[in-house]
Amino acid sequence: MATATKSATQKFTYTIRDAQGKTRTDEMEAPSSQAVASRLRERGFTVLHVEEAAGKGLNAEIKIPGLGEKIGLKDIAIMSRQLATMISAGLSLLRAMQILAEQTENKALQKVLNEVRSDVETGKSFSVALGRHPETFPPIMINMVKAGELGGFLDQVLVSIAENFEKEVALRGKIKSAMTYPVVVFFIAILATAAMLLFIVPVFANMFADLGGELPLPTQILVWMSAILKVATVPFVIAVVIFSMWWRKNKHRREIRVKVEPVYLKLPVFGPLMQKIAVARFTRNFGSMIRSGVPILQALDIVGQASGNIVIEDATKAVQDSVRRGDSLAGPLANHPVFPPMVVQMIAVGEDTGALDVMLDKVADFYDQEVESTTEQLTSLIEPIMIAVLGGMIGGMVIALYMPIFKVFDLIG
């Protein structure tokens, strides 16, 4: 009898919050996940998550650090759209959060949604519950939700958040699709060149050494590059890995951003594109927050940080100082070249007419189209250039390798 009972049970992993608000994860054997949740609630715990424990041995779940499921902006946009729809349909926030947690396929987001629902269930406001997960929910979303809660139009705010994030996702998608081809071709060129220098050129170099005589200058340069690469490949790869780790850790430090990000805007081809992306992001976020009722000083602080460029962030601080003194928004923007005159003029008109959010949306839409047009032009321009560069590099190396052979043929003839 004991054996039958044992075989009917399974091992479950659960996450709970105790009366002191501390979260912990443990395991329990029970017939079902519902039984686990029931037992834990009887003990006075708030159940956040219950799932069947991963098997051992060959059935064990393999998790590689840094490669787990991530919560992207697209996931947050879909969540906001679904949540707005359910709240508009009359569902309570708790019920809507439960449905979202059950239907989402992203396990990481499911865990966060369960924790947010638990916080709301214990009496915290929705914005406070979201604010406990700053790594998942951007500050712009948290502040817009707070304004929506205070104003009693949370469903409208969630729709605005969804539209804002959907446009941001679309913008990123356009940029990524435009840059994928040149980046791939660039890395193919690097790999092909390195492979020829490491494996093919040494074979020809030994053959030329046996033949004797002086090599043509292009061939000498190629052999010299091959010799250097054989010695420097390992140190170079190590240096690249170390720099990548350092950059990932320090790229958000202000002293680094002040030196690097202004240079981005001055790049010959990509500088104007980055400027348009930053302006589009700034005006779209600013318009969404103003329309949602977020105080203007607080909105400026958030959209400056969310713009992704220190130049715009510093410009918004100057605007904040101007607004605190009772001056206009548009005045200080005119002193910063990162904002084109059209943007400044449209913001000034929006202030005068009381339709600042509408004007900001129009500016964002305009620059979204500009970004799309610019990326298409860059793609059409970069593709033939990259093909020509790749062909020139490989063709030049082949010619340099065969020049001594032609010279030998001339001597024989």
Coordinates of C-alpha atoms in Angstrom, one line a residue:
M1 CA 0.0 0.0 0.0
A2 CA 2.8 2.3 0.9
T3 CA 4.5 1.5 -2.5
A4 CA 1.3 2.5 -4.4
T5 CA 1.1 5.8 -2.5
K6 CA 4.7 6.5 -3.3
S7 CA 4.3 5.9 -7.0
A8 CA 1.2 8.2 -7.2
T9 CA 3.1 11.2 -5.9
Q10 CA 5.4 13.5 -7.9
K11 CA 8.0 16.0 -6.9
F12 CA 7.1 19.7 -7.4
T13 CA 9.2 22.9 -7.2
Y14 CA 7.3 25.8 -5.6
T15 CA 8.0 29.5 -4.9
I16 CA 6.2 31.1 -2.0
R17 CA 6.2 34.4 0.0
D18 CA 5.9 34.2 3.8
A19 CA 4.3 36.6 6.2
Q20 CA 7.4 38.7 6.4
G21 CA 7.4 39.2 2.6
K22 CA 10.4 37.0 2.0
T23 CA 10.4 34.8 -1.1
R24 CA 11.8 31.3 -1.1
T25 CA 11.9 28.2 -3.4
D26 CA 11.7 24.6 -2.3
E27 CA 10.4 21.1 -3.3
M28 CA 7.5 19.0 -2.2
E29 CA 6.1 15.6 -3.1
A30 CA 2.4 15.5 -3.7
P31 CA -0.2 13.9 -6.1
S32 CA -0.7 17.2 -8.0
S33 CA 0.3 20.8 -8.2
Q34 CA -3.1 21.8 -6.8
A35 CA -2.4 19.7 -3.7
V36 CA 1.0 21.5 -3.3
A37 CA -0.7 24.9 -3.5
S38 CA -3.5 23.8 -1.1
R39 CA -1.0 22.6 1.5
L40 CA 1.1 25.7 1.3
R41 CA -1.9 28.0 1.6
E42 CA -3.0 26.1 4.7
R43 CA 0.3 26.9 6.2
G44 CA -0.3 30.6 5.6
F45 CA 2.0 31.1 2.6
T46 CA 1.3 33.1 -0.5
V47 CA 1.9 30.7 -3.5
L48 CA 3.7 32.4 -6.4
H49 CA 4.5 29.4 -8.6
V50 CA 4.3 25.6 -8.7
E51 CA 5.7 23.3 -11.4
E52 CA 6.8 19.8 -11.7
A53 CA 10.4 19.4 -10.7
A54 CA 12.9 18.7 -13.5
G55 CA 14.0 15.1 -13.8
K56 CA 17.5 13.9 -12.9
G57 CA 20.1 12.3 -15.1
L58 CA 19.3 12.3 -18.8
N59 CA 15.9 13.9 -18.1
A60 CA 17.3 16.8 -16.2
E61 CA 16.6 20.3 -17.5
I62 CA 19.8 21.9 -18.8
K63 CA 20.2 25.6 -18.0
I64 CA 23.2 27.5 -19.4
P65 CA 23.9 30.8 -17.5
G66 CA 23.1 33.8 -19.6
L67 CA 21.1 31.8 -22.2
G68 CA 17.9 31.4 -20.3
E69 CA 14.5 32.7 -21.5
K70 CA 14.5 36.5 -21.5
I71 CA 11.7 39.1 -21.3
G72 CA 11.8 41.4 -24.3
L73 CA 10.0 44.6 -25.1
K74 CA 7.8 42.7 -27.5
D75 CA 6.6 40.5 -24.6
I76 CA 5.8 43.6 -22.5
A77 CA 3.9 45.2 -25.4
I78 CA 1.8 42.0 -25.9
M79 CA 1.1 41.8 -22.2
S80 CA 0.0 45.5 -22.0
R81 CA -2.3 45.1 -25.0
Q82 CA -3.9 41.9 -23.6
L83 CA -4.2 43.4 -20.1
A84 CA -5.9 46.6 -21.5
T85 CA -8.4 44.5 -23.5
M86 CA -9.4 42.4 -20.5
I87 CA -9.7 45.4 -18.2
S88 CA -11.8 47.3 -20.8
A89 CA -14.0 44.2 -21.0
G90 CA -14.8 44.5 -17.3
L91 CA -12.4 41.9 -15.8
S92 CA -10.8 42.7 -12.5
L93 CA -7.0 43.4 -12.5
L94 CA -6.3 40.3 -10.4
R95 CA -8.3 38.0 -12.7
A96 CA -6.7 39.6 -15.8
M97 CA -3.2 39.0 -14.3
Q98 CA -4.0 35.4 -13.5
I99 CA -5.2 34.8 -17.1
L100 CA -2.0 36.5 -18.5
A101 CA 0.2 34.3 -16.3
E102 CA -1.5 31.2 -17.3
Q103 CA -1.5 31.8 -21.1
T104 CA 2.0 33.3 -21.5
E105 CA 4.6 30.9 -23.0
N106 CA 7.5 32.9 -21.5
K107 CA 8.4 31.2 -18.2
A108 CA 10.4 34.2 -17.0
L109 CA 7.5 36.5 -17.6
Q110 CA 5.0 34.0 -16.1
K111 CA 7.0 34.1 -12.9
V112 CA 7.1 37.9 -12.8
L113 CA 3.4 38.2 -13.5
N114 CA 2.6 35.8 -10.6
E115 CA 4.7 37.9 -8.3
V116 CA 3.0 41.1 -9.4
R117 CA -0.4 39.5 -9.0
S118 CA 0.6 38.4 -5.5
D119 CA 1.7 41.9 -4.6
V120 CA -1.6 43.4 -5.9
E121 CA -3.5 40.7 -3.9
T122 CA -1.8 41.8 -0.7
G123 CA -2.9 45.4 -1.2
K124 CA -0.1 47.0 -3.2
S125 CA -1.0 49.2 -6.1
F126 CA -0.4 47.9 -9.6
S127 CA 2.4 50.5 -10.3
V128 CA 4.2 49.7 -7.0
A129 CA 4.0 46.0 -7.8
L130 CA 5.5 46.6 -11.3
G131 CA 8.1 48.8 -9.7
R132 CA 9.4 45.9 -7.7
H133 CA 10.7 44.4 -11.1
P134 CA 12.7 47.3 -12.7
E135 CA 14.7 44.8 -14.7
T136 CA 11.5 43.7 -16.5
F137 CA 9.2 46.8 -16.6
P138 CA 10.8 50.1 -18.0
P139 CA 10.4 53.3 -15.8
I140 CA 8.2 54.8 -18.5
M141 CA 5.6 52.0 -18.1
I142 CA 5.7 52.2 -14.3
N143 CA 5.1 55.9 -14.3
M144 CA 2.3 55.8 -16.9
V145 CA 0.5 53.1 -15.0
K146 CA 0.8 55.2 -11.8
A147 CA -0.8 58.1 -13.6
G148 CA -3.5 55.9 -15.0
E149 CA -4.3 54.6 -11.6
L150 CA -4.6 58.0 -10.1
G151 CA -6.7 59.3 -13.0
G152 CA -8.9 56.3 -13.3
F153 CA -8.1 55.4 -16.9
L154 CA -5.7 52.5 -16.5
D155 CA -7.1 50.7 -19.6
Q156 CA -6.4 53.7 -21.8
V157 CA -2.9 54.1 -20.4
L158 CA -2.2 50.4 -21.0
V159 CA -3.3 50.8 -24.7
S160 CA -0.9 53.8 -25.0
I161 CA 1.9 51.7 -23.5
A162 CA 1.2 48.9 -25.9
E163 CA 1.2 51.2 -28.9
N164 CA 4.4 52.9 -27.7
F165 CA 6.2 49.7 -27.2
E166 CA 4.9 48.2 -30.4
K167 CA 6.3 51.1 -32.4
E168 CA 9.6 50.8 -30.5
V169 CA 9.7 47.1 -31.4
A170 CA 8.9 47.8 -35.0
L171 CA 11.7 50.5 -35.1
R172 CA 14.2 48.1 -33.7
G173 CA 13.1 45.4 -36.1
K174 CA 13.7 47.7 -39.1
I175 CA 17.1 48.7 -37.9
K176 CA 18.1 45.0 -37.2
S177 CA 16.8 43.8 -40.6
A178 CA 18.7 46.6 -42.4
M179 CA 22.0 45.9 -40.5
T180 CA 21.9 42.1 -40.6
Y181 CA 23.2 41.8 -44.2
P182 CA 26.2 44.1 -43.9
V183 CA 27.2 42.7 -40.5
V184 CA 27.1 39.1 -41.8
V185 CA 29.1 40.0 -44.9
F186 CA 31.6 41.9 -42.8
F187 CA 32.2 38.9 -40.5
I188 CA 32.4 36.6 -43.5
A189 CA 35.1 38.8 -45.0
I190 CA 37.0 38.8 -41.7
L191 CA 36.8 35.0 -41.4
A192 CA 37.7 34.4 -45.1
T193 CA 40.7 36.7 -44.9
A194 CA 41.9 35.2 -41.6
A195 CA 41.5 31.7 -43.0
M196 CA 43.5 32.5 -46.1
L197 CA 46.3 34.2 -44.1
L198 CA 46.5 31.3 -41.5
F199 CA 46.1 28.2 -43.7
I200 CA 46.7 29.0 -47.4
V201 CA 49.4 31.7 -47.5
P202 CA 51.8 29.6 -45.4
V203 CA 51.6 26.8 -47.9
F204 CA 52.5 29.2 -50.8
A205 CA 55.2 30.9 -48.6
N206 CA 57.0 27.5 -48.1
M207 CA 56.7 26.8 -51.8
F208 CA 58.1 30.3 -52.7
A209 CA 61.0 29.7 -50.2
D210 CA 62.0 26.5 -52.0
L211 CA 61.9 28.3 -55.4
G212 CA 64.2 31.0 -54.2
G213 CA 64.4 34.5 -55.6
E214 CA 62.9 37.8 -54.4
L215 CA 59.1 37.9 -54.0
P216 CA 57.0 40.7 -55.4
L217 CA 56.1 43.4 -52.9
P218 CA 52.4 42.5 -52.6
T219 CA 53.3 38.9 -51.9
Q220 CA 55.9 40.0 -49.3
I221 CA 53.2 42.0 -47.5
L222 CA 50.8 39.0 -47.6
V223 CA 53.5 36.7 -46.1
W224 CA 54.3 39.3 -43.5
M225 CA 50.7 39.6 -42.5
S226 CA 50.3 35.8 -42.3
A227 CA 53.4 35.5 -40.0
I228 CA 52.0 38.3 -37.7
L229 CA 48.5 36.8 -37.6
K230 CA 49.9 33.3 -36.6
V231 CA 51.6 34.9 -33.5
A232 CA 48.9 37.4 -32.7
T233 CA 45.6 35.5 -33.2
V234 CA 45.4 34.0 -29.7
P235 CA 46.3 37.3 -27.9
F236 CA 44.0 39.2 -30.1
V237 CA 41.0 36.9 -29.4
I238 CA 41.8 37.1 -25.6
A239 CA 41.9 40.9 -25.8
V240 CA 38.6 41.0 -27.7
V241 CA 36.9 38.8 -25.1
I242 CA 38.3 40.9 -22.2
F243 CA 37.3 44.1 -23.9
S244 CA 33.8 42.8 -24.6
M245 CA 33.4 41.8 -20.9
W246 CA 34.7 45.2 -19.8
W247 CA 32.4 47.1 -22.3
R248 CA 29.3 45.1 -21.2
K249 CA 30.0 46.0 -17.6
N250 CA 31.0 49.7 -18.1
K251 CA 29.2 50.9 -21.2
H252 CA 26.4 52.5 -19.1
R253 CA 28.7 54.5 -16.9
R254 CA 28.3 58.2 -17.4
E255 CA 32.0 59.0 -17.9
I256 CA 32.1 56.4 -20.7
R257 CA 28.9 57.6 -22.3
V258 CA 29.9 61.2 -22.3
K259 CA 33.0 60.3 -24.4
V260 CA 31.5 57.7 -26.7
E261 CA 27.9 58.6 -27.5
P262 CA 28.5 62.1 -28.9
V263 CA 30.9 60.4 -31.3
Y264 CA 28.1 58.1 -32.5
L265 CA 26.1 61.1 -33.7
K266 CA 29.1 62.4 -35.7
L267 CA 29.8 59.2 -37.7
P268 CA 29.7 59.9 -41.5
V269 CA 26.9 57.5 -42.5
F270 CA 25.3 56.2 -39.3
G271 CA 25.4 59.4 -37.3
P272 CA 22.3 61.0 -38.8
L273 CA 20.5 57.6 -38.5
M274 CA 21.3 57.4 -34.8
Q275 CA 20.1 61.0 -34.3
K276 CA 16.8 60.2 -36.0
I277 CA 16.3 57.1 -33.9
A278 CA 17.1 59.0 -30.7
V279 CA 14.7 61.9 -31.6
A280 CA 11.9 59.5 -32.6
R281 CA 12.3 57.6 -29.3
F282 CA 12.4 60.8 -27.2
T283 CA 9.3 62.4 -28.8
R284 CA 7.2 59.2 -28.8
N285 CA 7.9 58.4 -25.1
F286 CA 7.4 62.1 -24.2
G287 CA 4.1 62.3 -26.0
S288 CA 2.8 59.1 -24.4
M289 CA 3.7 60.2 -20.9
I290 CA 2.2 63.7 -21.4
R291 CA -1.0 62.1 -22.7
S292 CA -1.2 59.7 -19.8
G293 CA -1.0 62.6 -17.2
V294 CA 2.5 62.1 -16.0
P295 CA 3.9 65.4 -14.5
I296 CA 6.0 67.1 -17.1
L297 CA 9.2 67.3 -15.0
Q298 CA 9.0 63.6 -14.1
A299 CA 8.3 62.8 -17.8
L300 CA 11.3 64.7 -19.0
D301 CA 13.6 62.9 -16.5
I302 CA 12.4 59.5 -17.7
V303 CA 12.3 60.1 -21.5
G304 CA 15.8 61.6 -21.3
Q305 CA 17.2 58.4 -19.8
A306 CA 15.1 56.3 -22.2
S307 CA 16.4 58.1 -25.3
G308 CA 19.6 56.0 -25.4
N309 CA 21.9 58.9 -26.0
I310 CA 23.7 61.1 -23.4
V311 CA 23.4 64.2 -25.7
I312 CA 19.6 64.1 -25.6
E313 CA 19.6 63.2 -21.9
D314 CA 21.7 66.3 -21.1
A315 CA 19.4 68.4 -23.3
T316 CA 16.3 67.3 -21.4
K317 CA 18.0 68.3 -18.1
A318 CA 18.4 71.8 -19.6
V319 CA 14.7 71.7 -20.5
Q320 CA 13.8 70.7 -17.0
D321 CA 15.6 73.7 -15.5
S322 CA 13.8 75.9 -18.0
V323 CA 10.4 74.5 -17.0
R324 CA 11.2 74.9 -13.3
R325 CA 11.8 78.6 -13.9
G326 CA 8.4 78.8 -15.7
D327 CA 9.9 79.1 -19.2
S328 CA 9.0 77.2 -22.3
L329 CA 10.0 73.7 -23.4
A330 CA 11.1 74.6 -26.9
G331 CA 13.5 77.4 -25.9
P332 CA 16.3 75.3 -24.5
L333 CA 15.9 72.6 -27.2
A334 CA 16.9 75.2 -29.8
N335 CA 20.4 75.4 -28.1
H336 CA 21.1 71.7 -28.7
P337 CA 21.9 70.8 -32.3
V338 CA 20.7 67.2 -31.8
F339 CA 17.2 68.5 -32.1
P340 CA 16.5 69.7 -35.6
P341 CA 14.7 73.1 -36.0
M342 CA 11.5 71.3 -37.2
V343 CA 11.3 69.4 -33.9
V344 CA 11.7 72.6 -31.9
Q345 CA 9.1 74.5 -33.9
M346 CA 6.5 71.8 -33.7
I347 CA 7.0 71.5 -29.9
A348 CA 6.6 75.3 -29.6
V349 CA 3.4 75.1 -31.6
G350 CA 2.2 72.2 -29.4
E351 CA 2.8 74.3 -26.3
D352 CA 1.0 77.4 -27.7
T353 CA -2.0 75.3 -28.8
G354 CA -2.3 73.0 -25.8
A355 CA -1.8 70.0 -28.0
L356 CA 1.8 69.1 -27.1
D357 CA 1.2 65.3 -27.0
V358 CA -0.4 65.4 -30.5
M359 CA 2.6 67.3 -31.9
L360 CA 5.1 65.0 -30.3
D361 CA 3.3 62.0 -31.8
K362 CA 3.5 63.6 -35.3
V363 CA 7.2 64.3 -34.8
A364 CA 7.7 60.7 -33.7
D365 CA 5.7 59.3 -36.7
F366 CA 7.7 61.5 -39.1
Y367 CA 11.1 60.3 -37.7
D368 CA 9.9 56.7 -37.7
Q369 CA 9.3 57.1 -41.5
E370 CA 12.7 58.9 -41.8
V371 CA 14.4 56.0 -40.0
E372 CA 12.7 53.5 -42.3
S373 CA 13.7 55.4 -45.4
T374 CA 17.3 55.9 -44.3
T375 CA 17.8 52.3 -43.4
E376 CA 16.4 51.2 -46.8
Q377 CA 18.8 53.7 -48.5
L378 CA 21.7 52.4 -46.4
T379 CA 20.9 48.8 -47.2
S380 CA 20.8 49.5 -50.9
L381 CA 24.1 51.4 -50.7
I382 CA 26.0 49.1 -48.3
E383 CA 25.2 45.8 -50.1
P384 CA 27.1 46.5 -53.3
I385 CA 29.9 48.2 -51.4
M386 CA 30.3 45.2 -49.1
I387 CA 30.3 42.8 -52.0
A388 CA 32.9 44.9 -53.8
V389 CA 35.1 45.1 -50.7
L390 CA 34.8 41.4 -50.1
G391 CA 35.6 40.6 -53.7
G392 CA 38.5 43.1 -53.7
M393 CA 40.0 41.6 -50.6
I394 CA 39.9 38.0 -51.7
G395 CA 40.8 38.8 -55.3
G396 CA 43.7 40.9 -54.2
M397 CA 45.1 38.1 -52.0
V398 CA 44.7 35.6 -54.8
I399 CA 46.6 37.8 -57.3
A400 CA 49.3 38.5 -54.7
L401 CA 49.8 34.7 -54.2
Y402 CA 50.0 33.9 -57.9
M403 CA 52.3 36.8 -58.9
P404 CA 55.5 34.8 -58.0
I405 CA 54.2 31.9 -60.0
F406 CA 53.8 34.1 -63.1
K407 CA 57.3 35.4 -62.5
V408 CA 58.7 31.8 -62.6
F409 CA 56.8 31.1 -65.8
D410 CA 58.4 34.2 -67.3
L411 CA 61.8 33.0 -66.3
I412 CA 61.2 29.5 -67.8
G413 CA 59.9 31.1 -71.0

